Amino acid sequence: MRDPSQYPALWLPHGSPPTLSTLILLLLLCGYAHSQCKILRCNAEYVSSTLSLRGGGSPGALRGGGGGRDGGVGSSGLCRALRSYALCTRRTARTCRGDLAFHSAVHGIEDLMIQHNCSRQGPTAPPPPRGPALPGAGPVRSSGPALAGASPALSSGSTAPDPCDYEGRFSRLHGRPPGFLHCAAFGDPHVRSFHHHFHTCRVQGAWPLLDNDFLFVQATSSPVASGANATTTRKLTIIFKNMQECIDQKVYQAEVDNLPAAFEDGSINGGARPGGSSLSIRTAKPGSHVEIQAAYIGTTIIIRQTAGQLSFSIKVAEDVARAFSAEQDLQLCVGGCPPSQRLSRSECNHPGAITIDTARQLCKEGLPVEDAYFHSCVFDVLISGDPNFTVAAQAALEDARAFLPDLEKLHLFPSDAGVPLSSATLPAPLLSGLLVLLLCIQ
């Protein structure tokens, strides 16, 4: 049986047949659904309701199991989600007649309910929330439901800040600009965490880069070459969660050779809510560079494709990055790669198509400073044998230059241990992955 982590966007339980995983994935990709058919909304709500059921031991797997009707904690949660999914499809059945995605969903739900011994009658998953309060908010205003709240100055009659403009709202309420953090994943892959640790990771399969109250980002990787321990990112899934008056939940999914300029439902903004324009997507370079602006949470994301791999880079407000619970502790942008997933010295083999001297020369042309990005470039060119990998490191450095609030942190070296944001919420990794990387290429 294949590892469930190979079906990252589905979060199905251990032992799920590949055919069912493929079925649900096809549903999520069905952007051609009829405009009146709400099956895409049903799909998105199902994905959202199963996010919390992912198991810690195997990314992409659901917790629990157990026998009996709706048996086990994980199975019980899945059954509730499936009953809600079925109810959603029944409500949209009339407008979805003849829609392939709709009929595939109906059959897929039935198969999954049988497989997990789910009763057709029983509790359903709670409806999608309007979303958590926006970060960086003050006390709640007295006149109706509000996202941002008001400071004493606002209560005296001044104009309220736009609740879907995070930077403007934060500055107005706190009298200072907000703080921002930067994370990136590129190449084979190398992860720069929020607190400036730099790791080279194995992470084959699906792993979360971010998992907080506002945003979920998952990268799926496979070996860069046959027999290689290093991997490259082949798919990125990003979920912007419901946010009160600002946006509907939106899902963006990119794969190698397929960087769409729209969300899964075909839209290019946050939907019909008053602040829908606070989430937007644009193509900077068709097929190789997409940018997503989420002004309502002070976030900018860049996705690139170079040399047959995807790169991810983010600038995010500190409040947003810290908005997660203890159950959401596995985030590569927060804690870096787990020690078991960092490449060791003995595992740094390469085909030998390009020598170290040649790789260094190629990387030096665009990366004159021999920092973490330079050494990552050398590593990638050696492992892949592809000189085009130099572009990934160069682009990552340029993104860091644009996103980092403190440019003194732009260049990282082996002696830079990095300081965690908070010992309580952002534990420091046990080992500098960069030191391992340097040992690998010497």
Coordinates of C-alpha atoms in Angstrom, one line a residue:
M1 CA 0.0 0.0 0.0
R2 CA 1.3 3.4 -0.9
D3 CA 2.1 6.0 1.8
P4 CA -1.0 8.2 2.3
S5 CA 1.2 11.3 2.3
Q6 CA 1.5 10.8 -1.5
Y7 CA -2.1 12.1 -1.7
P8 CA -1.5 15.4 0.1
A9 CA -4.6 17.5 -0.7
L10 CA -7.1 14.9 0.5
W11 CA -6.1 14.1 4.0
L12 CA -7.5 10.6 3.7
P13 CA -7.0 7.8 6.3
H14 CA -4.4 5.1 6.2
G15 CA -5.3 2.4 3.7
S16 CA -7.4 4.6 1.4
P17 CA -7.4 3.1 -2.2
P18 CA -5.5 5.3 -4.6
T19 CA -8.6 5.4 -6.8
L20 CA -10.6 7.3 -4.2
S21 CA -7.8 9.7 -3.5
T22 CA -7.5 10.4 -7.2
L23 CA -11.3 10.9 -7.4
I24 CA -11.4 13.6 -4.7
L25 CA -8.3 15.3 -6.2
L26 CA -10.1 15.4 -9.6
L27 CA -13.0 17.1 -7.8
L28 CA -10.8 19.8 -6.4
L29 CA -9.4 20.4 -9.8
C30 CA -12.7 20.7 -11.6
G31 CA -12.6 24.4 -12.3
Y32 CA -14.9 24.0 -15.2
A33 CA -18.0 23.3 -13.1
H34 CA -21.2 25.1 -14.1
S35 CA -21.4 28.6 -12.6
Q36 CA -24.7 27.7 -10.8
C37 CA -23.5 24.4 -9.5
K38 CA -22.1 24.8 -6.0
I39 CA -20.1 21.6 -6.0
L40 CA -16.8 23.5 -5.8
R41 CA -18.0 25.1 -2.5
C42 CA -18.9 21.6 -1.2
N43 CA -15.5 20.3 -2.1
A44 CA -13.8 23.3 -0.4
E45 CA -15.9 22.9 2.8
Y46 CA -15.0 19.2 2.9
V47 CA -11.3 19.9 2.6
S48 CA -11.6 22.6 5.4
S49 CA -13.5 20.3 7.8
T50 CA -10.9 17.5 7.5
L51 CA -7.8 19.7 8.0
S52 CA -7.9 19.1 11.8
L53 CA -8.0 15.3 11.2
R54 CA -4.5 15.0 9.8
G55 CA -2.3 12.7 11.8
G56 CA 1.1 13.8 13.1
G57 CA 3.0 10.7 12.2
S58 CA 2.2 10.7 8.5
P59 CA 1.5 14.0 6.8
G60 CA -1.7 13.8 4.9
A61 CA -3.1 10.9 7.0
L62 CA -6.1 11.0 9.3
R63 CA -6.0 10.1 12.9
G64 CA -7.6 7.2 14.4
G65 CA -9.5 4.3 12.9
G66 CA -11.1 1.8 15.2
G67 CA -14.0 -0.5 14.7
G68 CA -17.7 -0.1 15.2
R69 CA -20.1 2.3 13.7
D70 CA -18.4 5.7 13.3
G71 CA -15.6 4.0 15.3
G72 CA -12.5 5.8 16.5
V73 CA -11.9 9.5 17.1
G74 CA -10.5 10.1 13.6
S75 CA -13.2 8.0 11.9
S76 CA -16.0 9.7 13.8
G77 CA -14.7 13.1 12.6
L78 CA -14.4 11.9 9.1
C79 CA -18.0 10.5 9.2
R80 CA -19.3 13.8 10.3
A81 CA -17.4 15.6 7.5
L82 CA -18.7 13.0 4.9
R83 CA -22.3 13.5 6.1
S84 CA -21.9 17.2 5.8
Y85 CA -20.4 16.7 2.3
A86 CA -23.4 14.5 1.3
L87 CA -25.9 17.1 2.6
C88 CA -24.1 19.9 0.6
T89 CA -24.4 17.8 -2.6
R90 CA -28.1 17.1 -2.0
R91 CA -28.7 20.9 -1.6
T92 CA -27.1 21.7 -4.9
A93 CA -28.3 18.6 -6.8
R94 CA -30.9 20.4 -8.9
T95 CA -28.4 22.9 -10.4
C96 CA -25.7 20.3 -10.8
R97 CA -27.6 17.9 -13.1
G98 CA -25.2 16.6 -15.8
D99 CA -22.1 17.9 -14.0
L100 CA -19.3 15.3 -14.0
A101 CA -17.7 16.7 -10.8
F102 CA -21.0 16.6 -8.9
H103 CA -21.8 13.0 -9.9
S104 CA -18.2 11.9 -9.1
A105 CA -18.5 13.5 -5.7
V106 CA -21.8 11.7 -4.9
H107 CA -20.3 8.3 -5.8
G108 CA -17.0 9.1 -4.0
I109 CA -18.8 10.1 -0.8
E110 CA -20.8 6.8 -0.8
D111 CA -17.7 4.8 -1.3
L112 CA -15.9 6.5 1.5
M113 CA -18.8 6.2 3.9
I114 CA -19.0 2.4 3.2
Q115 CA -15.2 2.1 3.6
H116 CA -15.2 3.8 7.0
N117 CA -18.4 2.2 8.2
C118 CA -20.2 5.6 8.6
S119 CA -23.9 5.6 9.3
R120 CA -26.0 7.8 7.1
Q121 CA -27.8 9.4 10.0
G122 CA -25.9 11.2 12.7
P123 CA -24.1 14.4 13.6
T124 CA -22.6 16.5 10.8
A125 CA -19.5 18.7 10.8
P126 CA -20.2 22.3 12.0
P127 CA -20.9 24.8 9.3
P128 CA -17.9 26.7 8.0
P129 CA -17.2 29.6 10.5
R130 CA -17.1 33.2 9.4
G131 CA -13.5 33.1 10.4
P132 CA -11.5 34.2 13.4
A133 CA -11.2 37.8 14.3
L134 CA -8.6 39.6 12.2
P135 CA -5.2 39.8 13.8
G136 CA -3.9 43.0 15.3
A137 CA -7.4 44.1 16.3
G138 CA -8.5 46.3 19.2
P139 CA -11.7 45.9 21.2
V140 CA -15.0 45.2 19.4
R141 CA -17.0 48.2 18.3
S142 CA -20.5 48.6 19.8
S143 CA -22.3 49.2 16.5
G144 CA -22.8 45.8 15.0
P145 CA -20.4 42.9 14.3
A146 CA -16.9 44.2 13.6
L147 CA -13.6 42.6 12.7
A148 CA -11.1 45.1 13.7
G149 CA -12.6 46.9 16.7
A150 CA -12.0 50.4 17.7
S151 CA -9.5 52.4 19.7
P152 CA -10.7 55.2 22.1
A153 CA -10.0 57.7 19.2
L154 CA -12.4 55.8 16.9
S155 CA -15.2 55.7 19.4
S156 CA -15.2 59.5 19.5
G157 CA -16.5 59.6 16.0
S158 CA -13.4 59.4 13.7
T159 CA -13.6 57.2 10.5
A160 CA -13.1 53.5 11.3
P161 CA -10.2 51.8 9.5
D162 CA -10.9 49.4 6.7
P163 CA -11.2 46.0 8.4
C164 CA -9.7 44.3 5.4
D165 CA -6.6 46.4 5.2
Y166 CA -4.3 44.8 7.8
E167 CA -1.5 47.3 7.6
G168 CA -3.6 50.4 7.7
R169 CA -5.8 49.0 10.5
F170 CA -2.8 47.9 12.6
S171 CA -1.1 51.3 12.2
R172 CA -4.2 53.1 13.1
L173 CA -5.0 51.1 16.2
H174 CA -1.4 50.7 17.5
G175 CA 0.3 53.8 16.3
R176 CA 3.1 51.9 14.6
P177 CA 3.5 49.7 11.5
P178 CA 3.1 46.0 11.9
G179 CA 6.0 43.5 12.1
F180 CA 6.5 41.0 9.3
L181 CA 8.3 37.7 8.8
H182 CA 9.7 35.9 5.8
C183 CA 9.9 32.2 4.9
A184 CA 11.0 30.5 1.7
A185 CA 11.3 27.0 0.3
F186 CA 13.2 26.4 -2.9
G187 CA 15.6 24.0 -4.7
D188 CA 16.2 20.5 -3.3
P189 CA 14.4 21.9 -1.1
H190 CA 16.0 24.4 1.2
V191 CA 13.9 26.0 3.8
R192 CA 14.5 29.4 5.4
S193 CA 12.4 29.6 8.5
F194 CA 10.8 32.7 10.1
H195 CA 13.6 32.9 12.6
H196 CA 16.4 32.7 10.0
H197 CA 17.3 29.0 10.3
F198 CA 18.3 27.4 7.0
H199 CA 17.8 23.7 6.4
T200 CA 18.2 21.4 3.5
C201 CA 15.4 18.8 3.8
R202 CA 14.5 15.4 2.5
V203 CA 10.7 15.8 3.2
Q204 CA 9.4 13.4 0.6
G205 CA 5.7 13.5 0.2
A206 CA 3.4 16.2 1.6
W207 CA 4.5 18.5 4.4
P208 CA 2.9 21.7 5.8
L209 CA 4.9 24.9 5.4
L210 CA 2.2 26.9 7.3
D211 CA -0.8 25.8 9.2
N212 CA -2.5 28.6 11.2
D213 CA -5.9 30.2 11.8
F214 CA -5.8 32.1 8.6
L215 CA -3.6 30.2 6.1
F216 CA -2.6 26.7 5.2
V217 CA 0.3 26.0 2.8
Q218 CA 1.4 22.4 1.9
A219 CA 4.3 21.4 -0.3
T220 CA 4.5 18.0 -2.0
S221 CA 8.0 16.8 -2.9
S222 CA 9.5 13.9 -4.8
P223 CA 13.2 12.8 -5.4
V224 CA 15.1 15.1 -7.7
A225 CA 16.6 12.1 -9.5
S226 CA 16.4 8.3 -9.4
G227 CA 18.2 7.1 -6.3
A228 CA 18.8 10.6 -4.9
N229 CA 17.9 11.5 -1.3
A230 CA 17.3 15.1 -2.1
T231 CA 13.8 16.1 -3.3
T232 CA 12.2 18.9 -5.1
T233 CA 8.7 20.5 -4.6
R234 CA 6.3 19.4 -7.4
K235 CA 3.1 20.7 -6.0
L236 CA 1.9 23.6 -3.7
T237 CA -1.5 23.8 -2.1
I238 CA -2.6 27.1 -0.4
I239 CA -5.9 27.6 1.5
F240 CA -7.0 31.1 2.5
K241 CA -9.5 30.4 5.2
N242 CA -12.9 32.2 5.6
M243 CA -12.4 35.7 7.0
Q244 CA -15.6 37.3 8.2
E245 CA -16.5 40.3 6.0
C246 CA -13.3 40.0 3.9
I247 CA -13.1 36.8 1.9
D248 CA -14.7 33.5 1.1
Q249 CA -12.4 30.5 1.6
K250 CA -10.2 30.2 -1.5
V251 CA -7.9 27.3 -2.6
Y252 CA -4.9 27.7 -4.9
Q253 CA -3.0 24.8 -6.2
A254 CA 0.1 24.8 -8.4
E255 CA 1.9 22.0 -10.0
V256 CA 5.0 21.8 -12.1
D257 CA 4.1 23.0 -15.6
N258 CA 0.8 24.3 -14.3
L259 CA 0.8 27.6 -12.5
P260 CA -2.7 28.9 -12.8
A261 CA -3.5 32.6 -12.6
A262 CA -6.7 31.9 -10.7
F263 CA -8.0 30.1 -7.6
E264 CA -9.6 26.6 -7.8
D265 CA -13.0 28.1 -8.4
G266 CA -11.8 30.2 -11.3
S267 CA -11.9 33.5 -9.4
I268 CA -9.0 36.0 -9.1
N269 CA -10.1 37.6 -5.8
G270 CA -11.6 36.9 -2.4
G271 CA -15.2 36.6 -3.6
A272 CA -18.4 38.6 -3.2
R273 CA -17.9 39.8 0.4
P274 CA -17.3 43.5 0.9
G275 CA -13.6 43.0 1.3
G276 CA -13.2 40.5 -1.5
S277 CA -10.7 42.7 -3.3
S278 CA -8.3 42.3 -0.3
L279 CA -7.3 39.0 -1.8
S280 CA -6.0 39.0 -5.3
I281 CA -3.9 36.9 -7.7
R282 CA -1.8 37.9 -10.7
T283 CA 0.7 36.4 -13.1
A284 CA 4.0 38.3 -13.2
K285 CA 5.3 35.9 -15.8
P286 CA 2.9 33.4 -17.3
G287 CA 3.8 29.8 -16.5
S288 CA 6.7 30.6 -14.1
H289 CA 5.8 33.4 -11.6
V290 CA 2.5 34.0 -9.7
E291 CA 1.9 36.5 -6.9
I292 CA -0.9 36.4 -4.4
Q293 CA -1.7 39.5 -2.3
A294 CA -3.7 38.9 0.9
A295 CA -4.0 42.5 2.2
Y296 CA -6.6 41.5 4.9
I297 CA -3.8 39.5 6.7
G298 CA -0.8 41.5 5.6
T299 CA 0.5 38.7 3.4
T300 CA 2.2 38.4 0.0
I301 CA 3.1 35.0 -1.5
I302 CA 5.3 34.4 -4.6
I303 CA 5.3 31.0 -6.4
R304 CA 7.9 30.4 -9.1
Q305 CA 8.8 27.5 -11.4
T306 CA 12.4 27.0 -12.3
A307 CA 14.3 23.9 -13.5
G308 CA 11.2 21.6 -13.1
Q309 CA 10.6 22.5 -9.4
L310 CA 8.4 25.0 -7.5
S311 CA 9.6 27.7 -5.1
F312 CA 7.6 29.3 -2.4
S313 CA 8.2 32.6 -0.7
I314 CA 6.1 34.6 1.8
K315 CA 6.0 37.8 3.6
V316 CA 3.5 37.6 6.4
A317 CA 2.4 39.6 9.4
E318 CA 3.8 38.4 12.7
D319 CA 0.3 38.2 14.3
V320 CA -0.8 35.9 11.5
A321 CA 2.3 33.7 11.7
R322 CA 1.8 33.2 15.4
A323 CA -1.9 32.4 15.2
F324 CA -1.8 28.6 15.7
S325 CA -2.5 26.1 18.4
A326 CA -0.3 23.4 19.9
E327 CA -1.9 20.8 17.5
Q328 CA -0.5 22.9 14.6
D329 CA 3.1 22.7 15.6
L330 CA 4.4 20.9 12.5
Q331 CA 5.2 23.8 10.2
L332 CA 8.4 24.0 8.2
C333 CA 8.3 27.8 8.2
V334 CA 8.1 27.9 11.9
G335 CA 10.3 25.1 13.2
G336 CA 12.3 24.3 10.1
C337 CA 12.7 20.7 9.0
P338 CA 12.5 18.0 11.7
P339 CA 15.9 16.6 12.5
S340 CA 14.9 13.2 11.0
Q341 CA 14.2 15.0 7.7
R342 CA 17.5 16.9 7.4
L343 CA 20.0 15.5 5.0
S344 CA 23.1 14.1 6.7
R345 CA 26.7 14.2 5.3
S346 CA 26.6 10.5 4.2
E347 CA 23.5 11.1 2.2
C348 CA 24.8 14.0 0.1
N349 CA 25.6 12.0 -3.1
H350 CA 25.5 13.3 -6.6
P351 CA 25.8 11.8 -10.1
G352 CA 29.0 13.6 -10.8
A353 CA 27.9 15.1 -14.1
I354 CA 29.1 18.5 -12.8
T355 CA 32.1 19.0 -10.7
I356 CA 32.2 21.1 -7.5
D357 CA 34.4 23.7 -9.1
T358 CA 32.1 24.0 -12.1
A359 CA 29.0 24.3 -9.8
R360 CA 30.7 27.0 -7.7
Q361 CA 31.6 28.9 -10.8
L362 CA 28.0 28.7 -12.2
C363 CA 26.6 29.9 -8.9
K364 CA 29.1 32.6 -8.4
E365 CA 27.9 34.5 -11.5
G366 CA 24.6 35.4 -9.9
L367 CA 25.4 34.9 -6.2
P368 CA 28.7 36.7 -5.5
V369 CA 28.4 36.4 -1.7
E370 CA 29.1 32.9 -0.4
D371 CA 26.2 32.7 1.9
A372 CA 23.5 30.1 2.4
Y373 CA 21.9 30.9 -0.9
F374 CA 25.2 30.4 -2.7
H375 CA 25.9 27.1 -1.0
S376 CA 22.3 25.9 -1.6
C377 CA 22.9 26.7 -5.3
V378 CA 26.1 24.6 -5.4
F379 CA 24.3 21.8 -3.7
D380 CA 21.3 21.9 -6.1
V381 CA 23.5 22.0 -9.2
L382 CA 25.6 19.1 -8.0
I383 CA 22.7 16.9 -7.0
S384 CA 20.6 17.6 -10.1
G385 CA 23.4 18.0 -12.7
D386 CA 21.2 20.9 -14.0
P387 CA 22.8 24.4 -14.3
N388 CA 19.3 25.9 -14.4
F389 CA 19.0 25.3 -10.7
T390 CA 21.1 28.4 -10.2
V391 CA 18.0 30.5 -11.0
A392 CA 16.0 29.1 -8.0
A393 CA 18.6 30.3 -5.5
Q394 CA 18.9 33.7 -7.2
A395 CA 15.2 34.2 -7.2
A396 CA 14.9 33.2 -3.5
L397 CA 17.6 35.7 -2.6
E398 CA 15.7 38.5 -4.5
D399 CA 12.5 37.6 -2.8
A400 CA 14.2 37.7 0.6
R401 CA 15.7 41.1 -0.3
A402 CA 12.1 42.4 -1.1
F403 CA 10.4 40.7 1.9
L404 CA 12.8 40.9 4.8
P405 CA 12.1 43.8 7.1
D406 CA 15.8 43.7 8.3
L407 CA 18.2 43.5 5.4
E408 CA 21.0 42.8 7.8
K409 CA 19.5 39.3 8.0
L410 CA 19.6 38.8 4.2
H411 CA 22.8 36.9 4.0
L412 CA 23.0 33.9 6.4
F413 CA 26.2 32.1 7.2
P414 CA 27.1 29.0 9.3
S415 CA 27.8 31.1 12.4
D416 CA 24.3 32.6 12.3
A417 CA 22.4 30.5 14.7
G418 CA 19.2 32.5 14.5
V419 CA 17.0 33.6 17.4
P420 CA 13.5 32.1 17.8
L421 CA 10.6 34.5 17.8
S422 CA 9.2 33.1 21.1
S423 CA 10.4 30.1 23.1
A424 CA 6.8 29.2 23.8
T425 CA 5.5 29.3 20.2
L426 CA 8.5 28.9 17.9
P427 CA 10.9 26.3 19.3
A428 CA 14.5 26.6 17.9
P429 CA 15.7 23.6 15.9
L430 CA 18.3 21.4 17.4
L431 CA 20.9 21.7 14.6
S432 CA 21.9 24.2 12.0
G433 CA 21.0 22.5 8.7
L434 CA 23.4 24.9 6.9
L435 CA 26.4 23.4 8.6
V436 CA 25.4 20.0 7.4
L437 CA 24.9 21.5 3.9
L438 CA 28.5 22.9 3.9
L439 CA 29.9 19.6 5.0
C440 CA 28.2 17.9 2.2
I441 CA 29.8 19.9 -0.6
Q442 CA 33.3 20.2 0.8

